[in-house]
Coordinates of C-alpha atoms in Angstrom, one line a residue:
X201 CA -12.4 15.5 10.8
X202 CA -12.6 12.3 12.7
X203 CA -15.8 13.3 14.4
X204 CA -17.0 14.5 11.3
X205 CA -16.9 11.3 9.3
X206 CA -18.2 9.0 12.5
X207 CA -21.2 10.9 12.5
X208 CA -21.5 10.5 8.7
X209 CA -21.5 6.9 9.1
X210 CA -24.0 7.1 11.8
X211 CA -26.0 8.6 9.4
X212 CA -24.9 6.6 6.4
X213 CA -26.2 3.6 8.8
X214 CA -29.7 5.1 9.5
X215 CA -30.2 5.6 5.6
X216 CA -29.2 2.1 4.8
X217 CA -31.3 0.8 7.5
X218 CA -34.6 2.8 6.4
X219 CA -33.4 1.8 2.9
X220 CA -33.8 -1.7 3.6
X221 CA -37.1 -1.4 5.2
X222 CA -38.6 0.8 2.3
X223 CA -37.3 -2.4 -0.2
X224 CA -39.0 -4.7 1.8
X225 CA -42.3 -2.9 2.3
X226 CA -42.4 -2.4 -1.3
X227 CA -41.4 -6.4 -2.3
X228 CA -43.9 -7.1 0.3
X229 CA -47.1 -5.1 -1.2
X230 CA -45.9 -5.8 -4.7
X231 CA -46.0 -9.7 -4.0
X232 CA -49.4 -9.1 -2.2
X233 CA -50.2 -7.4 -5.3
X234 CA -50.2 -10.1 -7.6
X235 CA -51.0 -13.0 -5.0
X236 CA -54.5 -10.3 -5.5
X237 CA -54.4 -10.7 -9.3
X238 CA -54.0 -14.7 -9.3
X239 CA -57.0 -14.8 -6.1
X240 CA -59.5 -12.5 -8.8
X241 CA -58.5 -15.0 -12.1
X242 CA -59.3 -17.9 -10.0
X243 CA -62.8 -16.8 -8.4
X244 CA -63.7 -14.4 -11.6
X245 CA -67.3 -12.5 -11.4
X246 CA -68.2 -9.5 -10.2
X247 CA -65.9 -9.9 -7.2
X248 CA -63.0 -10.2 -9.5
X249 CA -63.6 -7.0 -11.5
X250 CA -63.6 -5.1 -7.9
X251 CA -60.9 -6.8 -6.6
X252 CA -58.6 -6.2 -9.8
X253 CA -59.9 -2.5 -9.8
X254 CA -58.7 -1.8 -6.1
X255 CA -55.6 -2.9 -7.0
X256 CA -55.0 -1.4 -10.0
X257 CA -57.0 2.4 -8.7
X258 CA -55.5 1.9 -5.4
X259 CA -52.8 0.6 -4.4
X260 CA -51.0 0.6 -7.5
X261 CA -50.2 4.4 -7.0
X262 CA -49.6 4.3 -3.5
X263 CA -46.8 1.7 -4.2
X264 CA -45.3 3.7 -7.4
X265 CA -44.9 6.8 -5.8
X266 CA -43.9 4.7 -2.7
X267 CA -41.2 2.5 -4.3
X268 CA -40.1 5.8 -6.7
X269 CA -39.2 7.5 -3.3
X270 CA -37.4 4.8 -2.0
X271 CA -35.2 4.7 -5.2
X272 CA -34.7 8.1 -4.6
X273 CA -33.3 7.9 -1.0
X274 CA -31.2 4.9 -1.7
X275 CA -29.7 7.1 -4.2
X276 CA -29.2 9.9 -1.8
X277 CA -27.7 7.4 0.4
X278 CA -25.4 5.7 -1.8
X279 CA -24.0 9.4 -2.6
X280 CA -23.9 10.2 1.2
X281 CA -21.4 7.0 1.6
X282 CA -19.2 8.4 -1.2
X283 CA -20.4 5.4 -3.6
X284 CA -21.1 8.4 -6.1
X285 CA -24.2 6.5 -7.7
X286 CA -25.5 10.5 -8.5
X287 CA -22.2 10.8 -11.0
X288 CA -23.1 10.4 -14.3
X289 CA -20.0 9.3 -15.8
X290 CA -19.4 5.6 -17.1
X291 CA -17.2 3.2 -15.9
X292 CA -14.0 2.5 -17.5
X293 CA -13.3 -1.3 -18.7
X294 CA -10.3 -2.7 -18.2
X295 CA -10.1 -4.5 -22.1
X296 CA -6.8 -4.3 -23.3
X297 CA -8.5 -2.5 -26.3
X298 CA -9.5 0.5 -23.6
X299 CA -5.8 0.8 -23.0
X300 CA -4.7 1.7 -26.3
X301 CA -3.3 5.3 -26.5
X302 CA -3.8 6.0 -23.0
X303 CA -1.2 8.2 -21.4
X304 CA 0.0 7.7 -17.9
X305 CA 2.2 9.8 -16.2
X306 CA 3.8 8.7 -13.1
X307 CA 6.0 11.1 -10.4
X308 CA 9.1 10.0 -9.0
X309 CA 11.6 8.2 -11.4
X310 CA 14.1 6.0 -8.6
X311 CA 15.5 2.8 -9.0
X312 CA 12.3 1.4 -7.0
X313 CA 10.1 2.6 -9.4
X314 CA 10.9 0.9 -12.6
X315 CA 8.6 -2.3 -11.6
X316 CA 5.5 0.4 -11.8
X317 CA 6.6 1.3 -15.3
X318 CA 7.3 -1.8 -16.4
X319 CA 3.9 -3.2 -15.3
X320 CA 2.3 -0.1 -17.0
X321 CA 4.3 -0.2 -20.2
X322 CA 3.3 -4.0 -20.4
X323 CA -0.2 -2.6 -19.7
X324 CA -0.2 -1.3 -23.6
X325 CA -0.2 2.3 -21.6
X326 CA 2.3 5.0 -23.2
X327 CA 4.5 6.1 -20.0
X328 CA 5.3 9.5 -18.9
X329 CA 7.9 9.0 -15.9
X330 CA 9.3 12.6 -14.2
X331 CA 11.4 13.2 -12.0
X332 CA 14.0 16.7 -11.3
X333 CA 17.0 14.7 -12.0
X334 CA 17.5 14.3 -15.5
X335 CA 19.4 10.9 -14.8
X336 CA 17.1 9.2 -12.7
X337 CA 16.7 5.3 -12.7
X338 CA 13.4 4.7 -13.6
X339 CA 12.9 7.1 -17.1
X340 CA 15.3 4.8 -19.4
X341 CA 12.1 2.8 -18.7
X342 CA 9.6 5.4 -19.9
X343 CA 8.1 5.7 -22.8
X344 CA 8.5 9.9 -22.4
X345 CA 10.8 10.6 -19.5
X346 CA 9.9 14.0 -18.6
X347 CA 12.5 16.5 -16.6
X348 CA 9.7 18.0 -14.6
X349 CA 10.0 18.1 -10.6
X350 CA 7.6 16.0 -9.1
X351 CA 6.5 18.1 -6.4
X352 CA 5.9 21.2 -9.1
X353 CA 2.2 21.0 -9.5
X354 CA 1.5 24.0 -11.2
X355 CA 4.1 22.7 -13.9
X356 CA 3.0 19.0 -13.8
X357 CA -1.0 20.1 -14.2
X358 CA 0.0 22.5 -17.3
X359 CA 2.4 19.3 -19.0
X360 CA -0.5 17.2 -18.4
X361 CA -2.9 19.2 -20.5
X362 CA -0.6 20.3 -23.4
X363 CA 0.1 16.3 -23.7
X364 CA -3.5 15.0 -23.0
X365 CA -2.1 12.7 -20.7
X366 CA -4.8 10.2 -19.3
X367 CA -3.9 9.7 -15.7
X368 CA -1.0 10.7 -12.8
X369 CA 0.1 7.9 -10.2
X370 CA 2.7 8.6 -7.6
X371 CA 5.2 5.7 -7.6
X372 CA 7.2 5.1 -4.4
X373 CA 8.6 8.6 -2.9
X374 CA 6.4 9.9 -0.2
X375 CA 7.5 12.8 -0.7
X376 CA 5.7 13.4 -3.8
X377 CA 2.5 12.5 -2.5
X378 CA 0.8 16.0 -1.9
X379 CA 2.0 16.8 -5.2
X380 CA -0.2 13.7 -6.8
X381 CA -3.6 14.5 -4.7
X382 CA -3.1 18.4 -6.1
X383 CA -2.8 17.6 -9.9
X384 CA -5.3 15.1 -9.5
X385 CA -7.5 17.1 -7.8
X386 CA -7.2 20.5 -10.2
X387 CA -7.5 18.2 -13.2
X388 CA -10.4 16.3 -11.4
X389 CA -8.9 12.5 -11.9
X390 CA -8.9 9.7 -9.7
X391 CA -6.2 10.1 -6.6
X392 CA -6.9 7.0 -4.9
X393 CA -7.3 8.3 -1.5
X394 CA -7.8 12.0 0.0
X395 CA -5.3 14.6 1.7
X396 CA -6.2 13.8 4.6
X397 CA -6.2 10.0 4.6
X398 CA -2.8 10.7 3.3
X399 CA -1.3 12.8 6.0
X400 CA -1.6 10.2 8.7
X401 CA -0.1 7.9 7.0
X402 CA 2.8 10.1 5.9
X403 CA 3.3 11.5 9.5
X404 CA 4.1 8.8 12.2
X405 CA 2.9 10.9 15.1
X406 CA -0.5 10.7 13.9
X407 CA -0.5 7.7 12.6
X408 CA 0.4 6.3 15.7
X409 CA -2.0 8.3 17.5
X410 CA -4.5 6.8 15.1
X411 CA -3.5 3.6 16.2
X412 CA -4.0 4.0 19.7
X413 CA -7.5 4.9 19.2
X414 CA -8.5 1.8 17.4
X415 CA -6.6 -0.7 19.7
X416 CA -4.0 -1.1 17.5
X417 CA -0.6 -1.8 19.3
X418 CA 2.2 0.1 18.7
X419 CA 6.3 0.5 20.1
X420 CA 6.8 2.5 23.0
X421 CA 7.9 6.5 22.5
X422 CA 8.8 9.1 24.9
X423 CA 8.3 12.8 25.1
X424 CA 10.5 15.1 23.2
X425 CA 9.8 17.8 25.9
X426 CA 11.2 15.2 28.6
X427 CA 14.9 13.8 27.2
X428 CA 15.5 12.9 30.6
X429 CA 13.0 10.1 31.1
X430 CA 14.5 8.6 27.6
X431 CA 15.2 4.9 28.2
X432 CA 18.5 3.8 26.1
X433 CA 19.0 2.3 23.8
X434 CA 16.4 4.6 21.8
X435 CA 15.8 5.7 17.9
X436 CA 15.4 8.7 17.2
X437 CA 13.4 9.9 14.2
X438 CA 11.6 12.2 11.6
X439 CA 7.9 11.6 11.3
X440 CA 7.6 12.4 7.9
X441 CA 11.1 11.4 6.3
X442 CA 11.3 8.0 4.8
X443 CA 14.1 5.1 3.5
X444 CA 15.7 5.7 6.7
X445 CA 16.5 8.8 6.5
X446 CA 17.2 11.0 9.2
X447 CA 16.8 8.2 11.4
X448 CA 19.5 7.5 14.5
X449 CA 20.5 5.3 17.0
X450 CA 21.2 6.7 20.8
X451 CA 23.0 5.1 24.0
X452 CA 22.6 8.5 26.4
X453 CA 22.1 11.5 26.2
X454 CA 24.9 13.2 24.7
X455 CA 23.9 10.8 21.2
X456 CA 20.5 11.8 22.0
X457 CA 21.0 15.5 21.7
X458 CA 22.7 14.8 18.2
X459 CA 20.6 12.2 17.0
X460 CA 17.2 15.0 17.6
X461 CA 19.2 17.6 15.7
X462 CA 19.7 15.1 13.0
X463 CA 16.3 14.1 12.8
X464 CA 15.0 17.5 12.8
X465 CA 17.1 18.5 9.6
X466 CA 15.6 15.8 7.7
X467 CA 12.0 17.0 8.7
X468 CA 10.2 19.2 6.7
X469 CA 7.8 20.1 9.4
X470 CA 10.5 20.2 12.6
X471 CA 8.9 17.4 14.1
X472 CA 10.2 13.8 15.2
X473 CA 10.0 11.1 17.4
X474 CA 12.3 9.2 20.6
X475 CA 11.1 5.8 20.7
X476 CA 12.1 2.2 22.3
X477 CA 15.1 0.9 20.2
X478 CA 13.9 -2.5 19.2
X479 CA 16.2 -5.0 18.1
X480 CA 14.2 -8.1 17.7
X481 CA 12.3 -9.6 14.8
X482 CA 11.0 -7.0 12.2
X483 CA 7.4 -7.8 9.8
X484 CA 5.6 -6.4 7.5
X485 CA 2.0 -6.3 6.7
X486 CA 0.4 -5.7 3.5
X487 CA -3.4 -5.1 3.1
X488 CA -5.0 -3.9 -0.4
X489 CA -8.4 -1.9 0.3
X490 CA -10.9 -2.2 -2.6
X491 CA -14.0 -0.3 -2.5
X492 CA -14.1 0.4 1.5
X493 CA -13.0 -3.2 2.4
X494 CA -9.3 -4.1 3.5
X495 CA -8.1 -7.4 2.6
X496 CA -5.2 -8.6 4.7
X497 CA -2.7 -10.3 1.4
X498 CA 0.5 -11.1 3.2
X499 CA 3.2 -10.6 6.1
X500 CA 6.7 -11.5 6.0
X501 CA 9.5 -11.2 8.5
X502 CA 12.2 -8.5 7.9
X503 CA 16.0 -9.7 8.8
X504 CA 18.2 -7.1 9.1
X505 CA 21.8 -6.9 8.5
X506 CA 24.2 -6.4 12.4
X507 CA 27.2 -5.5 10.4
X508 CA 27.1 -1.5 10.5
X509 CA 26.6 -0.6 14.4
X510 CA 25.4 2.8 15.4
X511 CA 23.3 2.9 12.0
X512 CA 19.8 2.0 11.3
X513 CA 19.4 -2.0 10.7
X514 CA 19.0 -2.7 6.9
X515 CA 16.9 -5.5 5.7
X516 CA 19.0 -7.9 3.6
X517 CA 16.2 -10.8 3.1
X518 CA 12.2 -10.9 3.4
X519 CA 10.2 -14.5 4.7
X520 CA 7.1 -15.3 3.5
X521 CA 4.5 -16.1 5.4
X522 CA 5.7 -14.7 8.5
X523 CA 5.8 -17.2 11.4
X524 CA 3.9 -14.7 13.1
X525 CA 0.7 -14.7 10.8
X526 CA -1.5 -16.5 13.0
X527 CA -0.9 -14.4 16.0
X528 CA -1.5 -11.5 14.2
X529 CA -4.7 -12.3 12.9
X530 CA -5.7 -13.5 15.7
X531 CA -4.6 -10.2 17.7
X532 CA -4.5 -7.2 15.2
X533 CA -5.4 -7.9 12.0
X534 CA -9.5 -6.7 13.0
X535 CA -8.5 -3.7 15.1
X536 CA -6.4 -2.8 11.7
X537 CA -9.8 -3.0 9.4
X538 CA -11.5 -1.1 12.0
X539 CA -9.1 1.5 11.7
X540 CA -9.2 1.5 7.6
X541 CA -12.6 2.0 7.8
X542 CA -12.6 4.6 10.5
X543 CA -10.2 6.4 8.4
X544 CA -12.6 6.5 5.5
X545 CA -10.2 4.7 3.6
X546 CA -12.1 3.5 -0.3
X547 CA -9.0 2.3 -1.9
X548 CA -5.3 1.7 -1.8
X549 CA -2.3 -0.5 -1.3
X550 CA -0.9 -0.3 2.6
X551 CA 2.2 -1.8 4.3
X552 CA 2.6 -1.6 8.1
X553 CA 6.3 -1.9 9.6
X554 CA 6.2 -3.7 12.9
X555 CA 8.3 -5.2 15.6
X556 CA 7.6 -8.9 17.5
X557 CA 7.4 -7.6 21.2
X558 CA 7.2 -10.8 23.6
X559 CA 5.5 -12.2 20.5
X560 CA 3.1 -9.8 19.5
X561 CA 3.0 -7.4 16.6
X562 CA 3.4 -3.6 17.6
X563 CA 3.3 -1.9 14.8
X564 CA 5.8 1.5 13.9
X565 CA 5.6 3.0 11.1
X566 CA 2.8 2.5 7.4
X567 CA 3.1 3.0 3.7
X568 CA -0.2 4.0 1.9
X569 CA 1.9 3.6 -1.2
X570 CA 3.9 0.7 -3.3
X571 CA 6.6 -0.3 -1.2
X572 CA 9.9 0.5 -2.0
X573 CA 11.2 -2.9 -1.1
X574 CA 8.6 -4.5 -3.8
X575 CA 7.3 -7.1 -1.9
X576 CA 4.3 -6.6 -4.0
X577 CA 6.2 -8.8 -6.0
X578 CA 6.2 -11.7 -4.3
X579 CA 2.6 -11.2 -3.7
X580 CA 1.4 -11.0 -7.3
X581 CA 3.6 -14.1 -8.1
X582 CA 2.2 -16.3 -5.0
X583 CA -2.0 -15.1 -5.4
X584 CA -2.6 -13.2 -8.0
X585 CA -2.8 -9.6 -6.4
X586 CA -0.4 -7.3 -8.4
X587 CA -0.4 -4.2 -5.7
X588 CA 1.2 -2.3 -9.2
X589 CA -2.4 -3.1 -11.6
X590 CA -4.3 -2.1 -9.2
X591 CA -2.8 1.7 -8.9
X592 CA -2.6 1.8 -12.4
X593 CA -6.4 0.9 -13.1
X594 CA -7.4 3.1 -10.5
X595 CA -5.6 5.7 -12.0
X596 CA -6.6 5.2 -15.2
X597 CA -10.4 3.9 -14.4
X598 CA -11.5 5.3 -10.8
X599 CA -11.8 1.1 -9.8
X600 CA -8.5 -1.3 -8.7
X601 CA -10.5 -3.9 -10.3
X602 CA -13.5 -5.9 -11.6
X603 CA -12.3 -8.4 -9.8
X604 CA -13.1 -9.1 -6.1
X605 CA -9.9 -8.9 -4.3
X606 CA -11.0 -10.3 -0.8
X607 CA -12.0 -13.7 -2.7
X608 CA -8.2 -14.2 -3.9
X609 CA -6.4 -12.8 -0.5
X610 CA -4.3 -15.5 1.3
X611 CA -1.0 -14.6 2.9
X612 CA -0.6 -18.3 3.7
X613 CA 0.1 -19.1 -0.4
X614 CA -1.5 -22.1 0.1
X615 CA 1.4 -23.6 1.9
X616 CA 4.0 -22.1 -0.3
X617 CA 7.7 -20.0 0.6
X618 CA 8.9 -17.1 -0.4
X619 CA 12.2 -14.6 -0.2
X620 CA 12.9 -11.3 -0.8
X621 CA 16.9 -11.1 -1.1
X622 CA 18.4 -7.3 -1.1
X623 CA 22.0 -7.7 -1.2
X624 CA 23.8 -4.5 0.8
X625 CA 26.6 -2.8 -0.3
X626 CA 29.0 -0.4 1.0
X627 CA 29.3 3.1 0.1
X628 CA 31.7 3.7 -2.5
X629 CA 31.6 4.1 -6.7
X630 CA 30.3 0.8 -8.2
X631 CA 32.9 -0.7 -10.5
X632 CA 31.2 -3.8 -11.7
X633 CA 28.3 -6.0 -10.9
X634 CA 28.0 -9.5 -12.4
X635 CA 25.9 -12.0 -11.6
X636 CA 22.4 -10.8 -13.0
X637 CA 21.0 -13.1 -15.7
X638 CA 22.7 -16.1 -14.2
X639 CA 20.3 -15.0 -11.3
X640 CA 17.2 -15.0 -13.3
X641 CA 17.7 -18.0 -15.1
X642 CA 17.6 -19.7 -11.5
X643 CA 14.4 -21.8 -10.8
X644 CA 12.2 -20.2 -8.9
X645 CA 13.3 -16.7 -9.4
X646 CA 10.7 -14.2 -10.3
X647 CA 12.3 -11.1 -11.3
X648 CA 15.9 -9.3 -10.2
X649 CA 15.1 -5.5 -10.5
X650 CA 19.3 -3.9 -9.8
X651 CA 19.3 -0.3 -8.0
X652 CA 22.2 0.6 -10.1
X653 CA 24.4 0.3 -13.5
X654 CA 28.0 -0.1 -13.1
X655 CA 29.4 3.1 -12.7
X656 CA 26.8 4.2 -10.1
X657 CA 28.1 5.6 -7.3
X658 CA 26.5 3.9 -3.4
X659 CA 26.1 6.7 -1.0
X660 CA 23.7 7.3 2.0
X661 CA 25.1 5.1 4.9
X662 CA 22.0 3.2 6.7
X663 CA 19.5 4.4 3.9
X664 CA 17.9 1.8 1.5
X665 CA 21.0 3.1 -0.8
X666 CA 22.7 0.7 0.3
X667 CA 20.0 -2.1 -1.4
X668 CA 22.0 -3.6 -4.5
X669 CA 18.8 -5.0 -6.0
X670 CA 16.3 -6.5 -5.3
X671 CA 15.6 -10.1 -6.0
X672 CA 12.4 -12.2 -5.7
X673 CA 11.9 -16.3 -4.8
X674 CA 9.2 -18.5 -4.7
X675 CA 9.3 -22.2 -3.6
X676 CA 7.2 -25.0 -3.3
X677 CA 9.1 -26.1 0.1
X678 CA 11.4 -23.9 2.7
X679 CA 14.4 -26.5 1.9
X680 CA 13.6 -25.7 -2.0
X681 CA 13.5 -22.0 -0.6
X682 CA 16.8 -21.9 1.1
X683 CA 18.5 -23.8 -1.7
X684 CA 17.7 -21.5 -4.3
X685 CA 18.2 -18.4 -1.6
X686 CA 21.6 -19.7 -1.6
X687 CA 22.2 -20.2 -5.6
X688 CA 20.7 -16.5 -6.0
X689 CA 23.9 -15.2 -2.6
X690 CA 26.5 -17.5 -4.4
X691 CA 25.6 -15.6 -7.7
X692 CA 25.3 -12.0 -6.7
X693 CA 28.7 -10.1 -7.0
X694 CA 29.6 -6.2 -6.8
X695 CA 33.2 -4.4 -6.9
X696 CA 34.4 -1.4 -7.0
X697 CA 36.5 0.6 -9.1
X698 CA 39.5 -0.7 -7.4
X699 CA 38.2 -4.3 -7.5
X700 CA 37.3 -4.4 -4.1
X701 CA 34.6 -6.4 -2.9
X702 CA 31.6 -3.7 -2.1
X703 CA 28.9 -6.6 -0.6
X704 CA 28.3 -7.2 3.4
X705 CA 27.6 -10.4 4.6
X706 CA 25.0 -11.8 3.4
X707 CA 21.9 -13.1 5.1
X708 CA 22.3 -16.9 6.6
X709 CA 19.8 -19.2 5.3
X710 CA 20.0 -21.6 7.9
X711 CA 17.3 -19.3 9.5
X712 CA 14.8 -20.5 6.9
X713 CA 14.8 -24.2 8.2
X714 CA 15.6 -23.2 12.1
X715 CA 12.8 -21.2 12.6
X716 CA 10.1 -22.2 10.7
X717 CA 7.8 -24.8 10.7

């Protein structure tokens, strides 16, 4: 497949190369054309008459037929390179009058979806959320929520017809992502990227193998077939499971052997990976690819929370702009692109998990979907790029936007802070949480999206279960930052049914002035 699309844009190349030339020849004897025309008006006679009739008998022909075939192969061309300029159907506007009576339905229906649905019920779209369990999160946010599994296409194509429902958009379970590129493709609407494109990014081994062939760095992994050469501390871990499930920590070999059997049961094909247990900084990357071209819009650095050994690490706040930006454009941020486009990659919203190694970036694990952590919110907030608008036109209108995406990207903000608090709880039946609209009445607080009601019951040790909400700051300044970081910790309170106290330590703030500039 690889092979296949780099000779494709070999040949794409050519075309557009031959393209230009056949424009330019045909500018060129067109301008020559009528530089002849003004020559005959200014000398007149006889000599006029024959000049004008050469012209017009002669060369006029040739360069119709001429510029007619160059049309022609630039249109050839432009379908070659997937720019569909051969498909007769218009493009969709975005005016809020377009949206009126448009149906969206949208797969997956947890907690982290209901920022999708929001967005889209804000939109003026009517909103079809599904999901198997009848009392997921996200449909008391629907306009329709819909009991239908989400990885049930033949059901999900056949409720989309009877209800003349517009579009389908996957929200933030991976899992449901085959399920979205089938309906869309039986019912022939926009999926904003293929199968294939897809399936590295879902399983880690090949994505990671992807990576290595563009350059891009990633953390360290040994062979499966050779435990003995496994360096501890190591991870162990599904390559196609996500929210940390499935996912161990190993000190020798006897842990190893568990953690792999572990892993295993929470792949669906059987496969996993041992790598290098990193324990140092954490970022993420987010890029938004509109039309072919990837647009770096942000990084920020992942704390996690110590307090849970022998589990995977949880993030309990987010730091924007990473103070590892620079470096990584510097470094990786072009071999990334490269890769994007290799991949044939049109559209999308991506996030790259990575580790600081000695400095640099190495990255370990992508999301070619909203994140679940909503960072996207932060983003949107700071520039403008709302990762959840752009799905929702693609779906809806085959384009993220009319807008050029690359001219608004910045993941500096223009000097500007930013946190994304998730408070962790322990595992245990939720008896009350308080502290939510005193939250969002705090300056500089964008939104507080809770993962549960009271009542809900925590469970899923070292998952993203364990996220309370999450909660989104902007500041002008990092001291505005961490004094509104610590209004929003001060705030936040969970108990059980008992009355216990079901929060872990929270994250220290003192890191936003100690380690950045």
């Amino acid at each position: 497949m690889k092979e296949i699309k780099g000779v494709r844009k070999k040949i794409v190349d050519i075309m557009t190369l031959i393209f230009g030339i056949g424009v330019f020849a045909a500018l060129i004897v067109g301008a020559l054309s009528f530089f002849g025309y003004v020559v005959a008006i200014i000398i007149g006679g006889e000599t006029a008459t024959e000049i004008c009739k050469v012209i017009y008998k002669s060369i006029y022909p040739i360069l119709f037929t001429f510029s007619s075939c160059v049309v022609l192969f630039g249109l050839v061309k432009m379908y070659v390179a997937g720019e569909k300029a051969l498909d007769n159907k218009k493009k969709k506007k975005f005016s809020a009058t377009s949206r009126q009576g448009k149906k969206l339905l949208i797969l997956g229906a947890n907690p982290e979806t209901v920022s999708l649905v929001v967005k889209a019920n804000k939109m003026g779209y009517k909103t079809y959320v599904t999901d198997y369990n009848p009392n997921a999160y996200a449909k008391k946010f629907a306009s329709v929520p819909c009991n239908i599994d989400g990885m049930n296409a033949d059901e999900l194509t056949k409720f989309v017809q009877e209800e003349k429902i517009d579009a389908v958009l996957v929200g933030v379970a991976e899992a449901l992502i085959p399920t979205y590129c089938e309906v869309c493709k039986r019912l022939n609407i926009p999926c904003f990227a293929s199968l294939e494109q897809f399936d590295i990014m879902i399983h880690k081994d090949k994505f990671k193998s992807t990576c290595r062939e563009h350059g891009v760095p990633v953390v360290e992994e040994y062979s499966v077939l050779e435990p003995d050469k496994v360096k501890y501390p190591a991870i162990v871990k599904p390559v196609d499971s996500s929210s940390s499930y499935g996912i161990s920590i190993c000190n020798n070999r006897e842990e190893l052997d568990v953690a792999i059997e572990k892993a295993l049961s929470f792949s669906p094909s059987k496969t996993i990976l041992i790598e290098k247990y990193m324990d140092g900084i954490e970022a993420i990357v987010y890029y938004v690819i509109q039309d072919g071209k990837p647009s770096l819009v942000a990084m920020c650095d992942r704390y996690t929370s110590k307090e849970q050994e022998g589990i995977t690490q949880l993030p309990s706040a987010y730091i924007f702009p990473s103070k590892h930006l620079d470096k990584y454009i510097k470094e990786t941020d072009e071999k990334v692109c490269n890769m994007l486009k290799g991949m044939g990659i049109q559209n999308g919203v991506l996030f790259l998990q990575a580790f600081i190694d000695d400095g640099s970036v190495r990255i370990y694990e992508p999301g070619f979907r909203l994140n679940g952590a909503q960072e996207h919110m932060i983003v949107s907030a700071l520039t403008g790029i709302d990762a959840k608008e752009l799905l929702i036109n693609y779906a809806l209108t085959g384009k993220m936007s009319e807008v050029d995406i690359s001219a608004l990207a910045n993941p500096t903000f223009n000097g500007k802070w930013a946190c994304k608090l998730s408070p962790l709880v322990k595992e245990g039946v939720i008896g009350k949480i308080e502290g939510v609209e005193e939250i969002k009445a705090i300056e500089g607080v964008v939104d507080v999206y809770p993962n549960y009601d009271d009542g809900g019951e925590v469970k899923g040790l070292g998952t993203q279960r364990q996220m309370l909400a999450n909660i989104f700051i902007v500041a002008d300044t990092k001291e505005e930052l961490k004094e509104r970081t610590e209004k929003v910790i001060d705030a936040v309170k969970c108990y059980d049914v008992d009355g216990n106290d079901m929060l872990l330590k929270p994250f220290n703030t003192e890191i936003i002035i100690e380690e950045y500039n």
